[in-house]
mmCIF file of C-alpha atoms in Angstrom:
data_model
loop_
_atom_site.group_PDB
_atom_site.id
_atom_site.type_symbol
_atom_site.label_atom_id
_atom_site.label_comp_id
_atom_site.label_asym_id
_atom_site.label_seq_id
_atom_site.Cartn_x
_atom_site.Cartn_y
_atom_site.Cartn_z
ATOM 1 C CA UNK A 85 161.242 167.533 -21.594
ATOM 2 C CA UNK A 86 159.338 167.745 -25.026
ATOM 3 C CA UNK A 87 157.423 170.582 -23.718
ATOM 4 C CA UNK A 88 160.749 172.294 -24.462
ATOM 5 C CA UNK A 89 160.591 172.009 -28.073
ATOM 6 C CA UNK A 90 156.835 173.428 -28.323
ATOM 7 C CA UNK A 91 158.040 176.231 -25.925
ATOM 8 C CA UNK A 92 160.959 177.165 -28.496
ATOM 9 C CA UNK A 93 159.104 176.596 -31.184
ATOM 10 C CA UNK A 94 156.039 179.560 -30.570
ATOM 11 C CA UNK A 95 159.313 181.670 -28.913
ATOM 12 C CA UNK A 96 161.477 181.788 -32.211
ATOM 13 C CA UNK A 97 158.859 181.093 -34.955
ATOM 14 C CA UNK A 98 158.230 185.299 -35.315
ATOM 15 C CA UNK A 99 161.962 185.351 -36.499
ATOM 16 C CA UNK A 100 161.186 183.284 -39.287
ATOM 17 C CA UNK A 101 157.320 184.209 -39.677
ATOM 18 C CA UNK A 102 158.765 187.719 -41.538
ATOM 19 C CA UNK A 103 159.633 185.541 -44.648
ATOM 20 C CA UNK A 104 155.803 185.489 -45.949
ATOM 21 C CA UNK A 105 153.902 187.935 -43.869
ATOM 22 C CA UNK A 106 156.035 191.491 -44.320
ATOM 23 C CA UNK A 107 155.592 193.777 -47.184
ATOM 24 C CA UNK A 108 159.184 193.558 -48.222
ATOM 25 C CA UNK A 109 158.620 189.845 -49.177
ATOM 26 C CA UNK A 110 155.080 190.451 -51.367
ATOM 27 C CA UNK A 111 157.312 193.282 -53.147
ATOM 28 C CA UNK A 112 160.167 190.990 -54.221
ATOM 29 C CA UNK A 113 157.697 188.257 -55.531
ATOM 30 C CA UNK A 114 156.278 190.609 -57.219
ATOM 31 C CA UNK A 115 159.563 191.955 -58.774
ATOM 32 C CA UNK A 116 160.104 188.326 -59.784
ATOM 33 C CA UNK A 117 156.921 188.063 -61.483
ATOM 34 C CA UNK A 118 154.770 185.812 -58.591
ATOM 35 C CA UNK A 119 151.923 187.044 -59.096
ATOM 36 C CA UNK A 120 149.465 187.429 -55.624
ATOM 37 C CA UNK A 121 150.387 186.556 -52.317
ATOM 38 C CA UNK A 122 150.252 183.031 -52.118
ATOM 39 C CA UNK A 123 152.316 182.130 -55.300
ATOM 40 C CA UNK A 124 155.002 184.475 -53.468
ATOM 41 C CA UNK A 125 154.626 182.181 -50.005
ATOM 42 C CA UNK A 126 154.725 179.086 -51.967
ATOM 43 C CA UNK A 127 157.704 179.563 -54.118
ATOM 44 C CA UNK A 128 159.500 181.432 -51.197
ATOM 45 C CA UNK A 129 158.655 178.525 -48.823
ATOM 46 C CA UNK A 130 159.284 175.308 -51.780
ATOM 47 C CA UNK A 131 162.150 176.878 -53.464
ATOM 48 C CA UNK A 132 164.932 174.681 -51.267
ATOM 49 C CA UNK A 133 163.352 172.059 -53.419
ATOM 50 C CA UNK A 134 163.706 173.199 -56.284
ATOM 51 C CA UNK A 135 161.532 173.338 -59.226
ATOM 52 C CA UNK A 136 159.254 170.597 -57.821
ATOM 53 C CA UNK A 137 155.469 169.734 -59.303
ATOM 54 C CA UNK A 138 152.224 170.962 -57.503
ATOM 55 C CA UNK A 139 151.972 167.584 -56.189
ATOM 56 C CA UNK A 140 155.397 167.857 -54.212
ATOM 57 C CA UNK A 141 154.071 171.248 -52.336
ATOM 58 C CA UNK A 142 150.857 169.878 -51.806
ATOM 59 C CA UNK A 143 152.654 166.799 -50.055
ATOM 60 C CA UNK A 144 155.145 168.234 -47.805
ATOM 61 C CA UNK A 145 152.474 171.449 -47.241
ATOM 62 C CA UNK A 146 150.367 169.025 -46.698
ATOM 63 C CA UNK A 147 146.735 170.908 -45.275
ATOM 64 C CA UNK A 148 146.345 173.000 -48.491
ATOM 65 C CA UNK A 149 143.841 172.470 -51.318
ATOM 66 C CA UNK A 150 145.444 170.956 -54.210
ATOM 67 C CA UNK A 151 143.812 173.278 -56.402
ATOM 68 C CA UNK A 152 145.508 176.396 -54.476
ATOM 69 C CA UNK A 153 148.747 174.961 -54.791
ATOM 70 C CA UNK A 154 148.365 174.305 -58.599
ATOM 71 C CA UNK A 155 147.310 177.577 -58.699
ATOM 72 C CA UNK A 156 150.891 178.690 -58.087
ATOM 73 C CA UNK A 157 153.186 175.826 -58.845
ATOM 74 C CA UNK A 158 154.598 175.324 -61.693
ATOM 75 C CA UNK A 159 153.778 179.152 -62.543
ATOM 76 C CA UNK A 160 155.878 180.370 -59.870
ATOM 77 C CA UNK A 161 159.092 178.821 -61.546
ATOM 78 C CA UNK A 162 158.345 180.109 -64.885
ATOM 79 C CA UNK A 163 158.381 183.846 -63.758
ATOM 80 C CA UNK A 164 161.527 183.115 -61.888
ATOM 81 C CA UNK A 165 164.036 180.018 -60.911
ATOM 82 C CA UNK A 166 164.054 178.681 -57.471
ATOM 83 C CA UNK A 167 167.751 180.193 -57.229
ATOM 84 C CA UNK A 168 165.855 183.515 -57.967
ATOM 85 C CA UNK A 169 163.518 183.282 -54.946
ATOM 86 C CA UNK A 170 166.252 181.697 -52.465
ATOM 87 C CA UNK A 171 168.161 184.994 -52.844
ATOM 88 C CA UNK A 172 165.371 187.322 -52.812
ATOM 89 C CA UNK A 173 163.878 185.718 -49.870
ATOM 90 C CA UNK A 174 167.375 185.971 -47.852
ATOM 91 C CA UNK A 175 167.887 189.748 -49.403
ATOM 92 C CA UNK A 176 164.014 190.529 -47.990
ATOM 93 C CA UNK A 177 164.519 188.780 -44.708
ATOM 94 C CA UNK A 178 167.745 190.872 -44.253
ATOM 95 C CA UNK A 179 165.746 194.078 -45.183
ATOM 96 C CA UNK A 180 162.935 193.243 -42.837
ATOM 97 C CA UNK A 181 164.878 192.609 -40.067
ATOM 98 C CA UNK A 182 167.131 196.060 -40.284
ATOM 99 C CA UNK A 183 164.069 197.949 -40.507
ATOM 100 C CA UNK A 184 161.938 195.714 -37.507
ATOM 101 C CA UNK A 185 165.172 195.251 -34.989
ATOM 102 C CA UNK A 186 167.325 198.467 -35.771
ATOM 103 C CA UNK A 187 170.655 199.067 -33.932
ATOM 104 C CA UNK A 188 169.755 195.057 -32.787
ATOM 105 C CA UNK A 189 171.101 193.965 -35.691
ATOM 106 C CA UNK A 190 174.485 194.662 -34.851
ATOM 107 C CA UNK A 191 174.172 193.648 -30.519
ATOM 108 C CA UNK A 192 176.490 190.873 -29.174
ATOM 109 C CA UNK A 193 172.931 189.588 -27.517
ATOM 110 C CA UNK A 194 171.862 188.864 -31.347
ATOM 111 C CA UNK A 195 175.441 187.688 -32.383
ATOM 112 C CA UNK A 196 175.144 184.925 -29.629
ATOM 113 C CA UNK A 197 171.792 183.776 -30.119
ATOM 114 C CA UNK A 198 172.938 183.147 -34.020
ATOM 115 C CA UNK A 199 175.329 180.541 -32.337
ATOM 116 C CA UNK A 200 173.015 179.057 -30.241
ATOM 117 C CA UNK A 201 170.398 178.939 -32.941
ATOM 118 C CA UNK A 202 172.481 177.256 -35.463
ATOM 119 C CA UNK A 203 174.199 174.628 -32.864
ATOM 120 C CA UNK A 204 170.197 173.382 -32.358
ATOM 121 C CA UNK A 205 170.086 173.570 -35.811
ATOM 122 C CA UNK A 206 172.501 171.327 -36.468
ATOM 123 C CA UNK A 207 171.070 168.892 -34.642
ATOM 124 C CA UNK A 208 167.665 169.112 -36.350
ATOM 125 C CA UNK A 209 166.764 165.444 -37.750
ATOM 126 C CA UNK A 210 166.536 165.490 -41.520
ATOM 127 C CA UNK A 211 165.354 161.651 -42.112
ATOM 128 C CA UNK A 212 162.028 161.517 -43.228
ATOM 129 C CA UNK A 213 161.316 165.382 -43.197
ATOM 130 C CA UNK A 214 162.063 166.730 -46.695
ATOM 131 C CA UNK A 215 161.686 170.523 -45.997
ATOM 132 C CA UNK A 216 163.689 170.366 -43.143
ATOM 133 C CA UNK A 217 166.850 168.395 -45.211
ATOM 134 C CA UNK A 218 165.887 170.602 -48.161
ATOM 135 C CA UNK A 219 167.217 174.132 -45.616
ATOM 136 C CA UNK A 220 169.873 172.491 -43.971
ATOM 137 C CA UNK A 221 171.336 171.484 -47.186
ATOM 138 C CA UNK A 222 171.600 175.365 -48.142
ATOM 139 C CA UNK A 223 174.690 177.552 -47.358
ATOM 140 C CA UNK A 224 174.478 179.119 -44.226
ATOM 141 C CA UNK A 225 174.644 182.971 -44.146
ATOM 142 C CA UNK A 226 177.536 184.524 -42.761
ATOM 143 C CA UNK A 227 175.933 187.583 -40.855
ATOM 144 C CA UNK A 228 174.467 186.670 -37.698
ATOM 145 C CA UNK A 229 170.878 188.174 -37.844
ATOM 146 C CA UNK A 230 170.399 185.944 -40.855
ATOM 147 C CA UNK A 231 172.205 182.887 -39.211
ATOM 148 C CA UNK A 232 169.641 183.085 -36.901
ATOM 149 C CA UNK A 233 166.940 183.375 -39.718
ATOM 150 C CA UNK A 234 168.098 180.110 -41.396
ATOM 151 C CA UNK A 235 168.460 178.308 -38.147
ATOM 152 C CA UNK A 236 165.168 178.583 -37.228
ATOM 153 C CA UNK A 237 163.765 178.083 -40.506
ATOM 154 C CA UNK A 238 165.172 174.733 -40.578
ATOM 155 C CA UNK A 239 164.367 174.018 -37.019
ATOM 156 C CA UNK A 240 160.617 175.030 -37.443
ATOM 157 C CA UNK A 241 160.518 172.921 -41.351
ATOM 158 C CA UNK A 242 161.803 169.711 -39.586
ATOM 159 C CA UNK A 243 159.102 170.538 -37.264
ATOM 160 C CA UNK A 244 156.830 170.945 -39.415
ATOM 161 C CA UNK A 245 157.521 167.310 -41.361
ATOM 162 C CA UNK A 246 157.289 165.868 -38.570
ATOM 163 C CA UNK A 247 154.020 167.243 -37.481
ATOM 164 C CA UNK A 248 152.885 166.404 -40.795
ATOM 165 C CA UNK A 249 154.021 162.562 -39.718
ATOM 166 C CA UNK A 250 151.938 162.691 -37.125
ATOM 167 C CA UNK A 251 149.036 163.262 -38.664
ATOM 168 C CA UNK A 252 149.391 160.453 -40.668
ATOM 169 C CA UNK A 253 150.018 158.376 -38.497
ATOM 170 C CA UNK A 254 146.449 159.492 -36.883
ATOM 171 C CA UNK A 255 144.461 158.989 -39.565
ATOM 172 C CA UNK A 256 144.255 162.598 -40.310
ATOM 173 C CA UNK A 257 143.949 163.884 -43.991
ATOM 174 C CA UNK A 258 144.616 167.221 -44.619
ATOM 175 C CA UNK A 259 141.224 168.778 -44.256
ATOM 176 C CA UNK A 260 140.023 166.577 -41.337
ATOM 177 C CA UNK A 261 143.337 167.809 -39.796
ATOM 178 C CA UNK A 262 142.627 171.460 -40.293
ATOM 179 C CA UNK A 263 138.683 171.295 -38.736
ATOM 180 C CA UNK A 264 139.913 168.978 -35.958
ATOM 181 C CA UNK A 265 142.213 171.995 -35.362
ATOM 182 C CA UNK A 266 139.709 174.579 -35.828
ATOM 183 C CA UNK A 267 137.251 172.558 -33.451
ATOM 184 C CA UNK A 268 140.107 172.888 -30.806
ATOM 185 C CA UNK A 269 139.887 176.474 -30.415
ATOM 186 C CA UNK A 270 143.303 177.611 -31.970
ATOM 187 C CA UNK A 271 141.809 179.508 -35.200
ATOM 188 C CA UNK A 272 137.877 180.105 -36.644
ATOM 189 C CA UNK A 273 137.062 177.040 -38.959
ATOM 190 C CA UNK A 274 136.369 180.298 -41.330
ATOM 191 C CA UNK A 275 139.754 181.305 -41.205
ATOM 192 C CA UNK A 276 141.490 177.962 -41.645
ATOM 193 C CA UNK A 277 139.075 176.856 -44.138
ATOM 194 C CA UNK A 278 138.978 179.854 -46.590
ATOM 195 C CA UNK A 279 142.980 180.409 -45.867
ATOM 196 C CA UNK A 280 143.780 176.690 -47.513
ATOM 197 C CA UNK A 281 140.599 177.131 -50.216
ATOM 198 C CA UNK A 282 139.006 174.130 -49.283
ATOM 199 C CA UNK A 283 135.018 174.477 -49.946
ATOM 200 C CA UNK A 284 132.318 174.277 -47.406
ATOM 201 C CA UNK A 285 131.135 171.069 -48.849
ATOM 202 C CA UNK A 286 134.525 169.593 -48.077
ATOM 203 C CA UNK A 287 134.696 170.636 -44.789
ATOM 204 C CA UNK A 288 131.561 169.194 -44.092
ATOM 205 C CA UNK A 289 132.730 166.279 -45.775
ATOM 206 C CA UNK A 290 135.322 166.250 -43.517
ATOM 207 C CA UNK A 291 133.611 167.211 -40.375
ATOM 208 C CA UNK A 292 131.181 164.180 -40.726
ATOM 209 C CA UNK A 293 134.037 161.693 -40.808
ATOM 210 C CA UNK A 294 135.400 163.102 -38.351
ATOM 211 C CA UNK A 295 131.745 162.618 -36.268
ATOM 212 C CA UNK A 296 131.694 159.379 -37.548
ATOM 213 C CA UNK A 297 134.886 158.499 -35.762
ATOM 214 C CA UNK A 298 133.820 159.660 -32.268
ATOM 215 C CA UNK A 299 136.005 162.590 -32.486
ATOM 216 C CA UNK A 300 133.679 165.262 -32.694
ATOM 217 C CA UNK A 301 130.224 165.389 -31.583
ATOM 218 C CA UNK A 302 126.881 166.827 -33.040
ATOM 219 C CA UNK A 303 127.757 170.651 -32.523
ATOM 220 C CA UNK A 304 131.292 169.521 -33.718
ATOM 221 C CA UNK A 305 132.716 170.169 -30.458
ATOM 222 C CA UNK A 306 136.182 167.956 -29.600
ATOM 223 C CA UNK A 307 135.047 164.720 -27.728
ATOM 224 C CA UNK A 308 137.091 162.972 -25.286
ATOM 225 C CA UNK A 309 138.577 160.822 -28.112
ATOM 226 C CA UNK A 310 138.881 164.209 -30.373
ATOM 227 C CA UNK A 311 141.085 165.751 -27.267
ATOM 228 C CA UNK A 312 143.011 162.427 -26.584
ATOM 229 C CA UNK A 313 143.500 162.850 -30.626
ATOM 230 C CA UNK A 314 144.326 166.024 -30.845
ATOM 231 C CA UNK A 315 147.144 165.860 -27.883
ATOM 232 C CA UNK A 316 148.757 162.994 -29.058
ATOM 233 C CA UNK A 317 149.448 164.808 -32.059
ATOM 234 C CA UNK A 318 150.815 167.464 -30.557
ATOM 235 C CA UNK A 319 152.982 165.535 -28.096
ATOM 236 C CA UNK A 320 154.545 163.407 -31.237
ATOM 237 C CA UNK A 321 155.355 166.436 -32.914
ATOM 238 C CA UNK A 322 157.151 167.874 -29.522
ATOM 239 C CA UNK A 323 159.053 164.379 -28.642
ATOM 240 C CA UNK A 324 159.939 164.267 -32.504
ATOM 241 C CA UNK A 325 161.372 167.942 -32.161
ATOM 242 C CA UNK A 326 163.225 167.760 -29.362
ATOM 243 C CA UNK A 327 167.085 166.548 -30.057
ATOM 244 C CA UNK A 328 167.998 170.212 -30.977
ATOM 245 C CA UNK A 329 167.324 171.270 -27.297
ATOM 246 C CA UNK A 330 168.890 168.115 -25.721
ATOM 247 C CA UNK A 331 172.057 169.201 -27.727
ATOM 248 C CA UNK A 332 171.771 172.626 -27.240
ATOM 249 C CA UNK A 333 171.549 171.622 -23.289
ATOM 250 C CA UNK A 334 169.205 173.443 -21.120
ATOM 251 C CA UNK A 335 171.493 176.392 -20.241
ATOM 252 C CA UNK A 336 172.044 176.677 -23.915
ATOM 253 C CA UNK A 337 168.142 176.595 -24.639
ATOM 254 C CA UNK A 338 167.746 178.919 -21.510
ATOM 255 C CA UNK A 339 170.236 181.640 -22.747
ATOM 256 C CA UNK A 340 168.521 181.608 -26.393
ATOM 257 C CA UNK A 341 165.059 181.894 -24.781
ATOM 258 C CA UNK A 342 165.766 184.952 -23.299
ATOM 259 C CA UNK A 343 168.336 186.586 -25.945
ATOM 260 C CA UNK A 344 165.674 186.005 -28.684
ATOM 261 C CA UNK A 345 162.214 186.746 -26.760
ATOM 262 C CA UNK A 346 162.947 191.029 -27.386
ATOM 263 C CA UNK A 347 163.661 190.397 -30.674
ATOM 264 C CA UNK A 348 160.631 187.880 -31.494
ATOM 265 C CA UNK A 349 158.291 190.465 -29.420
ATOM 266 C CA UNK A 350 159.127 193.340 -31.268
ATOM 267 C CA UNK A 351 158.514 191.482 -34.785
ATOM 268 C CA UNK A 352 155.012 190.282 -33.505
ATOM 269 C CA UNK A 353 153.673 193.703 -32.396
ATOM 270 C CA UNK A 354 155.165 194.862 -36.168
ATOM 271 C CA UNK A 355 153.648 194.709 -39.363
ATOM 272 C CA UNK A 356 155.560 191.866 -40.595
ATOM 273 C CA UNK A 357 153.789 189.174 -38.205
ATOM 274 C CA UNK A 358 150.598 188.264 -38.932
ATOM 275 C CA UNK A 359 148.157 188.026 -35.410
ATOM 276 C CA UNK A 360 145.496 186.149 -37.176
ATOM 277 C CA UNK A 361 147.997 183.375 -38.242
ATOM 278 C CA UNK A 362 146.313 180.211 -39.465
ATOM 279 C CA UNK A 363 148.725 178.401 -36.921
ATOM 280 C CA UNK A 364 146.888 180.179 -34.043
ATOM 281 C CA UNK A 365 150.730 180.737 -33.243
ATOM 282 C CA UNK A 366 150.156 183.164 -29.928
ATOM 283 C CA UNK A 367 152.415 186.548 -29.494
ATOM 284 C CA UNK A 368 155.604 186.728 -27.634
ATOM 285 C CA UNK A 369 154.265 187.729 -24.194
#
């Protein structure tokens, strides 16, 4: 059954993927004074926390450079308050969408797929997963294209904490976590490496305890450990994401599936979805 969660997971993330990747969002940080694109995606993405340190982004981020994170944090909350960026996020979200979904917006297809959204959203688990607790504790929209926004952004941030639990719980640190990811064949080491700033010698760094561990081999291909590795990450995450779609019920997480997939296809092929995604997060087929 924890196949479901994955399944819903690549399905719905699009919908939420608009926050950082569309042109609307870059312009709003940038009205707020963030200056470049990543101090936009991290104060958009940390502000449910609050004016937090670097050190609290680079923990519940997790697999980016310190350095990059300091980079942004605390200078994004000096051009602007956390308050400032939760609004402007949900104003540039609501913006996208109009312009990506059109006439959509106002279908009864989209009205009952906010329902069904936020019911598994409500069921999220919060223990243990700060960025997931940190968007369920904010006020739900009232309009239903952004009810279905917020619902998956807090179903794919409790995801995400508990992904990040699992690799701890492997004995993955952030950067051996990114090439072992890399080696699998979801993104270009290039791309993953350069996209969290960490430098080539830490990657090799990286690479060779990884090699030293059995889990790569000499042309830093995945070995049979890697692969065993590497899936039982994955399959924690699933099983540790999967009590919104046992409350949702599988007629419930059937219905969603196929009200959402138009809507999640038509922001992929858009410019607001990036297809080079660091999360190797595949199109809507």
């Amino acid at each position: 059954m924890s196949e479901t969660s994955r399944r819903m997971w690549e399905l719905m993330e699009p919908y939420h993927a608009v926050t950082y990747f569309a042109p609307e969002s870059q312009h709003v940080c940038e009205a707020l004074g963030a200056k470049g694109f990543w101090m936009g995606y991290f104060a958009l993405r940390a502000a449910p926390l609050g004016p937090v340190p670097a050190e609290v982004v680079v923990a519940t981020f997790y697999n980016f450079h310190p350095r990059k994170v300091a980079h942004a944090v605390p200078a994004a909350w000096e051009a602007a308050s956390p308050a400032d960026y939760l609004r402007a996020r949900r104003e540039s979200v609501s913006q996208i969408l109009h312009r990506l979904l059109g006439d959509e917006i106002r279908s009864l297809g989209l009205a009952e797929a906010a329902e069904l959204a936020r019911t598994a959203a409500l069921a999220a688990p919060i223990a243990g997963r700060p960025l997931g607790a940190a968007n369920a504790a904010l006020d739900w929209p009232s309009e239903p294209h952004l009810i279905l926004w917020h619902a998956q952004t807090i179903l794919r941030e409790s995801r995400g904490d508990a992904h990040v639990a699992a690799l701890l719980s492997g004995g993955l640190d952030p950067c051996e976590a990114l090439v072992i990811f890399a080696a699998d064949g979801k993104v270009t080491a290039e791309r993953v490496r350069t996209s969290r700033s960490w430098t080539e010698a830490e990657w090799d760094s990286a690479t060779t305890r990884l090699r030293d561990r059995g889990l790569l081999d000499d042309s830093d291909t995945l070995t049979p450990d890697g692969h065993a590795l590497r899936a039982w990450v994955e399959d924690r995450t699933d099983q540790a994401s999967q009590q919104p779609w046992n409350v949702l019920g599988p007629t419930g997480t059937e219905r969603l599936a196929e009200l959402i997939h138009p809507l999640t296809r038509t922001i992929a092929n858009s410019n607001a979805f990036a297809e080079d995604n660091p999360m190797g997060l595949p199109k809507p087929a």
